[in-house]
Coordinates of N, CA and C in Angstrom, one line a residue:
X1 N -19.5 -9.0 22.0 CA -20.9 -9.7 22.1 C -21.7 -9.0 23.0
X2 N -22.8 -8.9 22.8 CA -23.6 -8.1 23.3 C -24.5 -8.8 24.6
X3 N -24.5 -8.6 25.8 CA -25.0 -9.3 26.7 C -26.5 -9.2 26.4
X4 N -27.3 -10.4 27.3 CA -28.7 -10.3 26.9 C -29.4 -9.8 28.1
X5 N -30.7 -9.6 27.8 CA -31.5 -9.4 29.0 C -32.1 -10.2 29.9
X6 N -32.9 -9.3 30.6 CA -33.6 -10.0 32.1 C -34.8 -11.0 31.0
X7 N -34.6 -12.4 31.7 CA -35.9 -13.4 31.0 C -37.4 -13.0 32.1
X8 N -38.1 -13.7 31.1 CA -39.7 -13.6 31.6 C -39.9 -14.9 32.0
X9 N -41.0 -15.6 32.8 CA -41.2 -16.5 33.4 C -41.7 -17.4 31.9
X10 N -41.3 -18.8 32.6 CA -41.8 -19.5 31.0 C -43.0 -20.6 31.8
X11 N -43.1 -20.7 32.9 CA -44.0 -21.5 33.5 C -43.4 -23.2 33.8
X12 N -42.6 -23.4 33.2 CA -41.9 -24.8 33.6 C -40.7 -24.5 34.5
X13 N -40.9 -25.0 35.6 CA -40.1 -25.2 36.8 C -38.9 -25.5 36.5
X14 N -38.6 -26.0 35.4 CA -36.9 -26.2 35.2 C -36.2 -25.2 34.2
X15 N -37.1 -24.7 33.4 CA -36.8 -23.7 32.8 C -37.2 -22.4 32.8
X16 N -37.1 -22.0 34.6 CA -37.9 -20.7 34.7 C -36.6 -19.5 34.0
X17 N -37.5 -18.3 34.2 CA -37.0 -16.7 33.6 C -36.0 -16.9 32.3
X18 N -36.6 -18.0 31.4 CA -36.2 -18.0 30.3 C -36.5 -16.5 29.5
X19 N -35.9 -16.0 28.4 CA -36.1 -14.7 28.2 C -37.3 -14.3 26.7
X20 N -37.7 -13.6 26.7 CA -38.8 -13.3 25.6 C -38.3 -13.5 23.9
X21 N -36.9 -13.8 23.9 CA -36.7 -14.6 22.6 C -36.1 -15.8 22.5
X22 N -36.6 -16.3 23.4 CA -36.5 -17.7 23.7 C -37.0 -18.7 22.9
X23 N -36.6 -19.8 22.2 CA -37.2 -20.9 21.1 C -38.6 -21.1 21.9
X24 N -39.5 -21.0 20.7 CA -40.9 -21.3 21.1 C -41.4 -22.9 20.5
X25 N -41.3 -23.6 21.6 CA -41.8 -25.2 21.7 C -42.7 -25.0 20.4
X26 N -43.1 -26.2 19.7 CA -44.1 -26.5 18.7 C -45.1 -26.9 19.6
X27 N -46.4 -26.7 19.6 CA -47.4 -26.7 20.2 C -47.9 -28.3 20.2
X28 N -47.4 -29.0 19.3 CA -47.8 -30.7 19.8 C -46.6 -31.0 20.2
X29 N -45.4 -30.7 20.6 CA -44.4 -31.2 21.2 C -44.3 -29.9 21.9
X30 N -44.5 -30.0 23.2 CA -44.3 -28.6 24.0 C -43.1 -28.6 24.1
X31 N -42.0 -29.9 24.5 CA -40.8 -29.3 25.4 C -40.0 -30.4 24.6
X32 N -40.7 -31.1 23.6 CA -39.6 -32.2 23.0 C -38.3 -32.0 21.4
X33 N -38.9 -30.5 20.9 CA -38.0 -29.8 19.8 C -36.8 -29.2 21.1
X34 N -37.4 -28.6 22.1 CA -36.2 -27.6 22.9 C -35.5 -29.0 23.4
X35 N -35.7 -30.0 24.0 CA -34.7 -31.2 24.5 C -33.9 -31.6 23.3
X36 N -34.9 -32.0 22.5 CA -34.0 -32.3 21.6 C -32.8 -31.8 20.7
X37 N -32.9 -30.1 20.7 CA -31.9 -29.5 20.6 C -30.8 -29.6 21.4
X38 N -31.1 -29.1 22.9 CA -30.3 -29.5 24.1 C -29.2 -30.6 23.6
X39 N -29.8 -31.7 23.2 CA -29.3 -32.8 23.4 C -28.0 -32.8 22.1
X40 N -28.5 -32.5 21.0 CA -27.6 -32.0 19.7 C -26.6 -31.2 20.0
X41 N -26.7 -29.8 20.7 CA -25.9 -28.9 21.1 C -24.7 -29.8 22.3
X42 N -25.4 -30.2 23.1 CA -24.4 -31.3 23.9 C -23.6 -32.1 22.9
X43 N -24.1 -32.9 22.0 CA -23.1 -33.7 21.4 C -22.2 -33.0 20.5
X44 N -22.4 -32.1 20.1 CA -21.7 -31.0 19.1 C -20.5 -30.7 20.0
X45 N -20.8 -30.4 21.3 CA -19.5 -29.8 22.5 C -18.9 -30.9 22.5
X46 N -19.3 -32.0 22.8 CA -18.8 -33.4 23.1 C -17.5 -33.6 22.0
X47 N -18.2 -33.7 20.5 CA -17.5 -33.8 19.5 C -16.2 -33.0 19.5
X48 N -16.5 -31.7 19.4 CA -15.5 -30.8 19.6 C -13.9 -31.0 20.3
X49 N -14.7 -31.4 21.7 CA -13.5 -31.4 22.9 C -13.0 -32.9 22.4
X50 N -13.9 -34.1 22.0 CA -13.0 -35.3 21.6 C -12.1 -35.0 20.3
X51 N -12.2 -34.3 19.2 CA -11.6 -34.0 18.3 C -10.3 -33.3 18.7
X52 N -10.7 -32.5 19.4 CA -8.9 -31.4 20.2 C -8.4 -32.2 20.4
X53 N -8.9 -33.0 21.7 CA -8.5 -33.7 22.7 C -7.6 -35.1 22.6
X54 N -8.2 -35.6 21.3 CA -7.4 -36.9 21.2 C -6.7 -37.2 20.0
X55 N -5.8 -37.8 19.9 CA -5.2 -38.4 18.7 C -6.0 -39.2 17.7
X56 N -6.2 -39.6 16.8 CA -7.2 -40.3 16.1 C -6.6 -40.8 14.8
X57 N -6.9 -41.7 14.2 CA -6.4 -42.0 12.7 C -6.8 -41.7 12.0
X58 N -6.5 -41.1 10.6 CA -7.0 -40.2 9.9 C -8.2 -41.0 9.0
X59 N -8.2 -42.4 9.1 CA -9.6 -42.9 8.5 C -11.0 -42.5 9.6
X60 N -10.6 -42.3 10.9 CA -12.0 -41.7 11.7 C -11.8 -40.5 11.8
X61 N -11.2 -39.7 11.5 CA -10.9 -38.0 11.2 C -11.9 -38.0 9.9
X62 N -11.5 -38.7 8.8 CA -12.2 -38.6 7.2 C -13.7 -38.9 7.8
X63 N -14.0 -39.6 8.3 CA -15.2 -40.1 8.8 C -16.1 -39.2 9.5
X64 N -15.4 -38.4 10.3 CA -16.0 -37.5 10.9 C -16.5 -36.0 10.2
X65 N -15.6 -35.7 9.1 CA -15.8 -35.3 8.3 C -17.1 -35.1 7.5
X66 N -17.0 -36.6 6.9 CA -18.0 -36.9 5.7 C -19.3 -36.7 6.2
X67 N -19.4 -37.2 7.6 CA -20.5 -37.4 8.5 C -21.0 -36.3 8.6
X68 N -20.4 -35.0 9.0 CA -20.8 -34.3 9.4 C -21.3 -33.2 8.5
X69 N -20.3 -33.1 7.2 CA -20.6 -32.7 5.7 C -22.1 -32.7 5.3
X70 N -22.7 -34.4 5.8 CA -23.9 -34.9 5.5 C -24.8 -33.9 5.9
X71 N -24.7 -34.1 7.5 CA -25.6 -33.6 8.6 C -26.2 -32.3 8.1
X72 N -25.1 -31.4 7.9 CA -25.0 -29.9 7.6 C -25.5 -29.9 6.7
X73 N -25.6 -30.6 5.5 CA -26.4 -30.6 4.4 C -28.1 -30.7 5.0
X74 N -28.3 -31.8 5.2 CA -29.9 -32.2 6.0 C -30.4 -30.9 6.4
X75 N -29.5 -30.4 7.6 CA -30.0 -29.4 8.5 C -30.4 -28.1 7.3
X76 N -29.4 -27.7 6.6 CA -29.7 -26.7 5.8 C -31.0 -26.7 4.8
X77 N -31.4 -27.6 4.3 CA -32.4 -27.8 3.7 C -33.6 -27.5 4.2
X78 N -33.7 -27.1 5.8 CA -35.2 -26.7 6.3 C -34.9 -25.2 6.3
X79 N -36.1 -24.6 7.0 CA -36.8 -23.3 6.8 C -35.3 -22.6 7.7
X80 N -35.0 -21.6 7.6 CA -34.2 -20.6 8.5 C -34.8 -19.9 9.4
X81 N -34.0 -20.3 10.9 CA -34.9 -20.0 12.2 C -34.9 -18.3 12.2
X82 N -35.7 -17.4 13.0 CA -35.6 -16.1 13.4 C -36.2 -16.2 14.4
X83 N -35.0 -15.8 15.4 CA -35.5 -15.8 17.2 C -36.5 -14.3 17.1
X84 N -36.0 -13.3 16.4 CA -37.0 -11.9 16.4 C -38.5 -12.7 16.1
X85 N -38.9 -13.4 15.1 CA -39.9 -14.1 14.6 C -40.7 -14.8 15.7
X86 N -39.8 -15.1 16.7 CA -39.9 -17.0 17.2 C -40.5 -16.2 18.7
X87 N -40.4 -15.0 19.1 CA -40.5 -14.2 20.2 C -41.7 -14.6 20.8
X88 N -41.4 -14.6 22.2 CA -42.8 -15.3 23.1 C -43.4 -14.3 23.8
X89 N -44.8 -14.9 23.9 CA -45.7 -13.4 24.2 C -45.4 -13.8 26.0
X90 N -46.3 -12.5 27.0 CA -45.8 -12.2 28.2 C -45.5 -11.4 28.6
X91 N -45.4 -11.2 30.0 CA -44.8 -10.2 30.7 C -43.7 -10.5 31.2
X92 N -42.8 -9.5 31.4 CA -41.7 -9.7 32.5 C -41.6 -10.2 33.7
X93 N -40.8 -11.5 33.9 CA -41.4 -11.8 35.1 C -40.7 -11.4 36.2
X94 N -40.5 -11.5 37.5 CA -39.6 -11.3 38.4 C -38.6 -12.0 38.2
X95 N -37.6 -11.2 38.9 CA -35.8 -11.9 39.0 C -36.4 -13.5 40.0
X96 N -35.2 -13.9 39.6 CA -34.8 -15.3 40.4 C -34.9 -15.3 41.7
X97 N -35.2 -16.2 42.2 CA -35.0 -16.1 43.8 C -33.6 -16.3 44.6
X98 N -33.1 -16.0 45.7 CA -31.7 -16.5 45.5 C -31.7 -17.4 45.6
X99 N -30.5 -17.9 45.1 CA -29.8 -19.2 45.3 C -30.8 -20.6 44.4
X100 N -31.4 -19.7 43.7 CA -31.8 -20.2 42.3 C -31.3 -20.1 40.9
X101 N -31.2 -21.4 40.3 CA -30.8 -21.5 39.1 C -31.0 -20.8 38.1
X102 N -30.4 -19.9 37.2 CA -30.9 -19.1 36.2 C -30.2 -19.8 35.0
X103 N -31.6 -20.0 33.8 CA -31.1 -20.0 32.6 C -31.5 -19.1 31.8
X104 N -31.0 -19.1 30.5 CA -31.5 -18.3 29.4 C -32.3 -18.9 28.0
X105 N -32.1 -18.2 27.3 CA -32.4 -18.7 26.0 C -31.7 -19.8 25.2
X106 N -32.3 -20.9 24.9 CA -31.4 -22.1 24.9 C -29.9 -22.0 24.1
X107 N -30.3 -21.2 22.7 CA -28.9 -21.3 22.2 C -28.2 -19.7 22.3
X108 N -28.5 -19.3 23.6 CA -27.3 -18.0 24.2 C -25.9 -18.9 23.6
X109 N -25.1 -18.4 23.1 CA -23.8 -18.9 22.8 C -22.8 -19.4 23.9
X110 N -22.4 -18.7 24.9 CA -21.8 -19.2 26.2 C -22.6 -19.9 26.9
X111 N -24.0 -19.5 27.2 CA -24.2 -20.6 28.9 C -25.4 -21.0 27.9
X112 N -26.3 -20.9 26.8 CA -27.5 -22.0 26.2 C -26.9 -23.6 26.3
X113 N -27.8 -24.0 26.8 CA -28.0 -25.5 26.5 C -27.7 -26.2 25.6
X114 N -28.4 -25.2 24.4 CA -28.2 -26.1 22.9 C -26.9 -25.4 21.9
X115 N -26.4 -24.3 22.9 CA -25.3 -23.7 22.1 C -24.5 -25.0 21.5
X116 N -24.1 -25.1 20.3 CA -22.4 -26.0 20.1 C -21.3 -25.1 20.5
X117 N -21.2 -23.9 21.1 CA -20.0 -23.1 21.4 C -19.8 -23.4 22.8
X118 N -20.8 -23.9 23.9 CA -21.8 -23.3 25.4 C -20.2 -23.9 26.1
X119 N -19.9 -23.6 27.1 CA -18.9 -23.8 28.1 C -19.7 -24.7 29.2
X120 N -21.1 -25.5 29.1 CA -21.4 -26.1 30.2 C -21.9 -25.6 31.6
X121 N -22.5 -24.3 31.2 CA -22.1 -23.4 33.1 C -23.5 -23.6 33.9
X122 N -23.1 -23.7 35.2 CA -24.3 -23.9 35.9 C -24.2 -22.7 36.6
X123 N -25.2 -21.8 36.5 CA -25.3 -20.2 37.2 C -26.6 -20.3 38.0
X124 N -26.3 -19.6 39.2 CA -26.9 -19.7 40.4 C -27.0 -17.9 40.6
X125 N -28.2 -17.2 41.6 CA -28.2 -16.0 42.0 C -27.9 -16.2 43.4
X126 N -26.8 -15.4 44.1 CA -26.2 -15.8 45.4 C -26.3 -13.9 45.5
X127 N -27.5 -13.4 46.4 CA -27.7 -12.2 46.6 C -27.8 -11.3 45.6
X128 N -26.8 -10.3 45.8 CA -27.1 -9.3 44.5 C -26.0 -10.0 43.2
X129 N -25.2 -11.1 43.6 CA -24.3 -11.9 42.2 C -24.8 -12.9 41.5
X130 N -24.1 -13.0 40.4 CA -24.5 -14.0 39.9 C -23.5 -14.7 39.7
X131 N -23.1 -16.1 40.1 CA -22.2 -16.9 40.2 C -22.2 -18.3 39.1
X132 N -20.9 -18.4 38.2 CA -21.0 -19.7 37.2 C -20.3 -20.5 38.0
X133 N -20.2 -21.6 37.4 CA -19.3 -22.5 38.2 C -19.3 -23.4 36.4
X134 N -18.1 -24.3 36.7 CA -17.7 -24.6 34.6 C -16.5 -25.3 35.0
X135 N -16.0 -26.1 34.0 CA -14.4 -26.8 34.2 C -14.5 -26.8 32.8
X136 N -13.6 -26.1 32.3 CA -13.2 -25.9 30.6 C -12.4 -27.3 30.0
X137 N -12.2 -27.0 28.9 CA -12.5 -28.5 28.3 C -11.2 -28.4 27.2
X138 N -11.1 -29.7 26.4 CA -9.7 -29.5 25.5 C -9.9 -28.3 24.1
X139 N -10.9 -28.4 23.5 CA -11.4 -27.3 22.7 C -11.2 -25.7 23.4
X140 N -11.3 -25.7 24.4 CA -11.0 -24.3 25.2 C -9.5 -23.8 25.1
X141 N -8.6 -24.8 24.7 CA -7.2 -24.5 25.5 C -6.6 -23.3 24.4
X142 N -5.6 -22.5 24.8 CA -4.9 -21.7 24.3 C -3.5 -22.2 24.3
X143 N -2.8 -21.6 25.1 CA -1.5 -22.1 26.0 C -1.6 -23.3 26.4
X144 N -0.6 -24.6 26.0 CA -0.8 -25.7 27.1 C -1.6 -25.9 28.3
X145 N -2.5 -26.1 28.2 CA -3.2 -26.7 29.5 C -3.6 -25.6 29.9
X146 N -4.4 -24.1 29.2 CA -4.6 -22.8 29.7 C -5.5 -22.2 28.8
X147 N -6.8 -22.0 29.3 CA -7.8 -21.6 28.3 C -7.2 -20.6 27.5
X148 N -7.8 -20.4 26.2 CA -7.4 -19.0 25.3 C -8.1 -18.0 26.4
X149 N -7.3 -16.7 26.0 CA -8.3 -15.7 26.7 C -9.3 -15.4 26.0
X150 N -10.1 -15.4 24.8 CA -11.2 -14.9 24.3 C -12.4 -15.8 25.2
X151 N -12.0 -16.6 25.3 CA -12.7 -18.0 26.3 C -13.3 -17.3 27.6
X152 N -12.4 -16.5 28.1 CA -12.4 -16.1 29.4 C -13.1 -14.5 29.8
X153 N -13.2 -14.0 28.4 CA -13.7 -12.9 27.8 C -15.0 -12.9 27.7
X154 N -15.5 -14.3 27.0 CA -16.7 -14.0 26.8 C -17.4 -14.9 27.5
X155 N -16.7 -15.7 28.8 CA -17.4 -15.8 30.0 C -17.9 -14.7 30.8
X156 N -17.4 -13.8 30.9 CA -17.4 -12.5 31.7 C -18.6 -12.1 31.3
X157 N -18.3 -11.8 29.8 CA -19.7 -11.0 29.2 C -21.1 -11.8 29.5
X158 N -21.2 -13.2 29.5 CA -22.5 -13.6 29.4 C -22.8 -13.5 30.9
X159 N -22.0 -13.9 31.8 CA -22.4 -14.0 33.1 C -23.1 -12.7 33.6
X160 N -22.3 -11.6 33.3 CA -22.9 -10.4 33.5 C -24.4 -10.4 33.2
X161 N -24.4 -10.9 32.1 CA -26.0 -10.6 31.5 C -27.2 -11.2 32.7
X162 N -26.7 -12.2 33.5 CA -27.4 -12.6 34.4 C -27.5 -11.7 35.7
X163 N -26.6 -10.4 36.1 CA -26.7 -9.7 36.6 C -27.9 -8.6 36.3
X164 N -27.9 -8.4 35.0 CA -29.2 -7.6 34.5 C -30.5 -8.5 34.6
X165 N -30.3 -9.8 34.7 CA -32.0 -10.5 35.1 C -31.8 -10.2 36.5
X166 N -31.2 -10.5 37.4 CA -31.5 -9.8 38.6 C -32.2 -9.0 39.0
X167 N -31.4 -7.7 38.4 CA -31.9 -6.3 38.5 C -33.2 -6.0 37.4
X168 N -33.9 -6.9 36.8 CA -34.8 -6.9 35.5 C -34.6 -5.8 34.9
X169 N -33.1 -5.7 34.5 CA -32.8 -4.8 33.6 C -32.1 -5.0 32.2
X170 N -32.7 -4.4 31.0 CA -32.4 -4.8 29.4 C -31.0 -3.9 29.5
X171 N -29.9 -4.8 28.7 CA -28.6 -3.5 28.4 C -27.8 -4.3 27.5
X172 N -27.0 -3.8 26.8 CA -26.0 -3.9 25.8 C -24.4 -3.5 26.2
X173 N -23.7 -4.4 26.2 CA -22.5 -4.4 26.6 C -21.7 -3.1 25.9
X174 N -21.4 -2.1 26.9 CA -20.6 -1.1 26.1 C -19.2 -0.9 26.3
X175 N -18.8 -1.7 27.2 CA -17.0 -1.8 27.2 C -17.0 -3.0 28.1
X176 N -15.8 -3.8 27.8 CA -15.7 -5.0 28.6 C -14.1 -5.2 28.8
X177 N -13.2 -5.2 30.2 CA -12.2 -5.7 30.5 C -11.6 -6.1 30.9
X178 N -10.8 -7.2 30.8 CA -10.2 -8.6 31.5 C -8.8 -8.1 31.9
X179 N -8.3 -8.7 33.5 CA -7.3 -8.5 33.5 C -6.7 -10.0 34.2
X180 N -5.7 -10.6 33.6 CA -5.5 -11.9 33.9 C -4.2 -12.2 34.1
X181 N -4.7 -12.4 35.6 CA -3.9 -12.2 36.9 C -2.8 -13.6 36.6
X182 N -3.5 -14.8 36.0 CA -2.8 -16.4 36.5 C -3.1 -16.8 35.1
X183 N -2.6 -17.9 34.2 CA -3.3 -18.7 33.8 C -4.6 -19.5 34.1
X184 N -5.6 -19.6 33.2 CA -6.9 -20.1 33.3 C -6.7 -21.7 32.9
X185 N -6.8 -22.4 34.0 CA -6.5 -24.0 33.6 C -7.5 -24.3 33.0
X186 N -7.4 -25.5 32.4 CA -8.2 -26.6 31.4 C -8.5 -27.7 32.9
X187 N -9.6 -28.4 32.7 CA -9.7 -29.3 33.4 C -9.8 -29.1 34.8
X188 N -10.1 -28.1 35.2 CA -10.4 -27.9 36.9 C -11.4 -26.7 37.0
X189 N -12.1 -27.3 38.4 CA -13.4 -26.5 38.5 C -13.0 -25.1 38.7
X190 N -14.1 -23.9 38.0 CA -13.8 -22.6 38.1 C -14.8 -22.2 38.5
X191 N -15.1 -21.1 39.0 CA -16.1 -20.0 39.3 C -15.9 -18.2 39.3
X192 N -16.7 -18.3 38.5 CA -16.8 -16.7 37.8 C -18.3 -16.0 38.7
X193 N -17.7 -15.4 39.6 CA -18.6 -14.3 40.4 C -18.7 -12.7 39.7
X194 N -20.1 -12.5 39.5 CA -20.2 -10.8 39.2 C -21.1 -10.3 40.0
X195 N -21.0 -8.8 39.7 CA -22.1 -7.6 40.3 C -21.9 -6.6 39.7
X196 N -23.3 -5.9 39.9 CA -23.5 -4.7 39.6 C -22.5 -3.7 41.0
X197 N -22.1 -3.0 40.6 CA -21.2 -2.2 41.7 C -22.1 -0.5 41.9
X198 N -22.7 0.1 40.8 CA -23.2 1.2 40.6 C -23.7 1.3 39.6
X199 N -24.6 2.8 39.2 CA -25.4 3.0 38.4 C -25.2 4.8 38.4
X200 N -25.2 5.0 36.9 CA -25.1 6.3 36.5 C -25.7 6.8 35.6
X201 N -27.3 7.0 35.7 CA -28.1 7.1 34.6 C -28.2 5.6 34.0
X202 N -28.1 6.0 32.6 CA -28.2 4.5 31.6 C -27.0 3.6 31.7
X203 N -26.2 4.0 32.7 CA -24.5 3.6 32.6 C -24.4 2.5 33.9
X204 N -24.4 1.3 33.1 CA -24.5 0.0 34.5 C -23.0 -0.6 35.0
X205 N -22.5 0.0 35.7 CA -20.7 -0.5 36.1 C -21.0 -1.6 37.0
X206 N -20.0 -2.9 36.5 CA -19.9 -4.1 37.5 C -18.5 -4.6 37.3
X207 N -18.4 -5.6 38.1 CA -17.2 -6.4 38.1 C -17.2 -7.4 38.4
X208 N -15.9 -8.2 38.0 CA -16.2 -9.7 38.5 C -14.5 -10.3 38.6
X209 N -14.8 -11.6 38.9 CA -13.5 -12.2 39.2 C -14.0 -13.7 38.7
X210 N -12.7 -14.3 38.5 CA -12.6 -15.6 37.9 C -11.4 -16.8 38.7
X211 N -12.2 -17.6 39.6 CA -11.5 -18.0 40.4 C -11.0 -19.8 40.2
X212 N -9.9 -20.5 40.6 CA -9.5 -21.5 39.9 C -9.8 -22.1 41.7
X213 N -10.8 -22.8 41.9 CA -11.4 -23.5 43.2 C -10.5 -24.5 43.8
X214 N -9.6 -24.8 43.1 CA -8.8 -26.0 43.7 C -7.5 -25.4 44.9
X215 N -7.5 -24.2 44.5 CA -6.7 -23.5 45.6 C -6.8 -22.1 45.5
X216 N -8.3 -21.8 45.4 CA -8.5 -20.1 45.9 C -8.1 -19.2 44.9
X217 N -7.5 -19.6 43.7 CA -6.6 -18.6 43.1 C -7.2 -17.7 42.4
X218 N -7.4 -16.2 42.4 CA -8.2 -15.5 41.1 C -7.3 -15.2 40.0
X219 N -8.1 -16.3 38.7 CA -6.8 -15.9 37.7 C -7.5 -15.1 36.7
X220 N -8.3 -14.3 36.9 CA -8.8 -13.1 36.2 C -9.7 -12.1 37.0
X221 N -9.6 -11.2 36.5 CA -10.8 -10.3 37.1 C -11.2 -9.5 35.9
X222 N -12.3 -8.8 35.8 CA -13.1 -7.9 34.8 C -13.8 -6.7 35.3
X223 N -13.9 -5.2 34.0 CA -14.8 -4.8 34.7 C -15.5 -4.6 33.7
X224 N -16.3 -4.0 33.6 CA -17.7 -3.6 32.4 C -18.5 -2.5 32.8
X225 N -18.9 -1.8 31.8 CA -19.9 -0.8 31.4 C -21.1 -1.4 30.9
X226 N -22.3 -1.6 31.1 CA -23.6 -2.1 30.4 C -24.1 -0.6 29.9
X227 N -25.1 -0.6 28.8 CA -25.9 0.7 28.6 C -27.5 0.3 28.6
X228 N -27.8 0.6 29.5 CA -29.5 0.5 29.7 C -30.4 0.9 28.3
X229 N -31.2 -0.2 28.0 CA -32.1 0.3 26.9 C -33.4 -0.6 26.9
X230 N -34.3 0.2 26.4 CA -35.8 -0.5 26.3 C -35.6 -1.8 26.1
X231 N -36.4 -3.0 26.6 CA -36.2 -4.4 26.4 C -36.6 -4.7 24.5
X232 N -37.8 -3.3 24.0 CA -38.3 -4.1 22.7 C -37.1 -3.4 22.0
X233 N -36.2 -3.4 21.9 CA -34.9 -3.4 21.1 C -34.2 -4.3 20.6
X234 N -34.2 -5.5 21.4 CA -33.8 -6.6 21.7 C -34.4 -7.7 20.1
X235 N -35.3 -7.1 20.0 CA -36.6 -8.2 19.2 C -36.3 -7.1 17.9
X236 N -35.5 -5.9 17.4 CA -35.3 -5.5 16.4 C -34.2 -5.9 15.7
X237 N -33.1 -6.7 16.3 CA -31.8 -6.8 15.8 C -30.8 -5.9 15.8
X238 N -29.7 -6.2 15.0 CA -28.5 -5.5 14.7 C -29.0 -3.9 14.6
X239 N -29.8 -3.5 13.9 CA -30.2 -1.9 13.4 C -30.8 -1.3 14.6
X240 N -30.9 -1.8 16.0 CA -31.9 -1.1 16.7 C -30.8 0.2 17.2

C-alpha cells in the first residue's frame, strides 16, 4: 500500500490538515456528506466485527446478506467517485502543532473515518513522532486471540504517512519491514509510535514500534524506506 502525503489546511478545526485529495463536500451541504459517509463507514466496520465475532442464526445471517446486496445495488447505481477529480484547491498547509490530533482524507483505508476497513485510530503528533492509539477487534483476528500479521503491517504503513505530514514531505512507500516480537492481542489497547530517523537524498528512513500498553510489551517493530516525490504525482494516479 502506498503511504499518503502531507495534508493541507481545511479550515474546520475538527478536520485540520486534510490532504489535497480529500472529499470535497457539496456546496449546499458543507459537512453533511462527509459526516454521513463517516457514520456509514463506522456502521460497516461495526457490522463486520459483529458478524465475525458472534454466533448468529442462519436466518439472521441470510437477512444480513440480502440487505447488504440490496444496498450495494442502490449505491452502485450512482455516479462513480474519482478522488483525483475531487481534488481541493489551496496551498500546502503547515504541519500540525505538537500534541495536535492528525487526520487525513476520509476514505484512507486504515485511518480514514469513512473507511469500511479502518482501524478506528486516534493519531497525535508527539514531537517528531506520530503516535496512533487503537484497539483491534474481532475481524482483525488471525490466530486465536491475535491480530493477523497483515493488519499490523498495514497499520505501520499508514501511520508512517503521518510522519510525512509532520515533515511536510510527499512520499511513497519504497520498502516496509516488520518484525513480530510477540502476538498482537485482540481487544487490548495498543500504541503505534513511528518517526523518521534520517534522510539520504530522496530516501526517507523510518522506524517504529507497536506496544501493548496494558503491560508495556513491544509486540512488533518496523523499519521502512519512503521515496520523496513531487506532490503533484498523487493526483495522477497509479501511472504517475
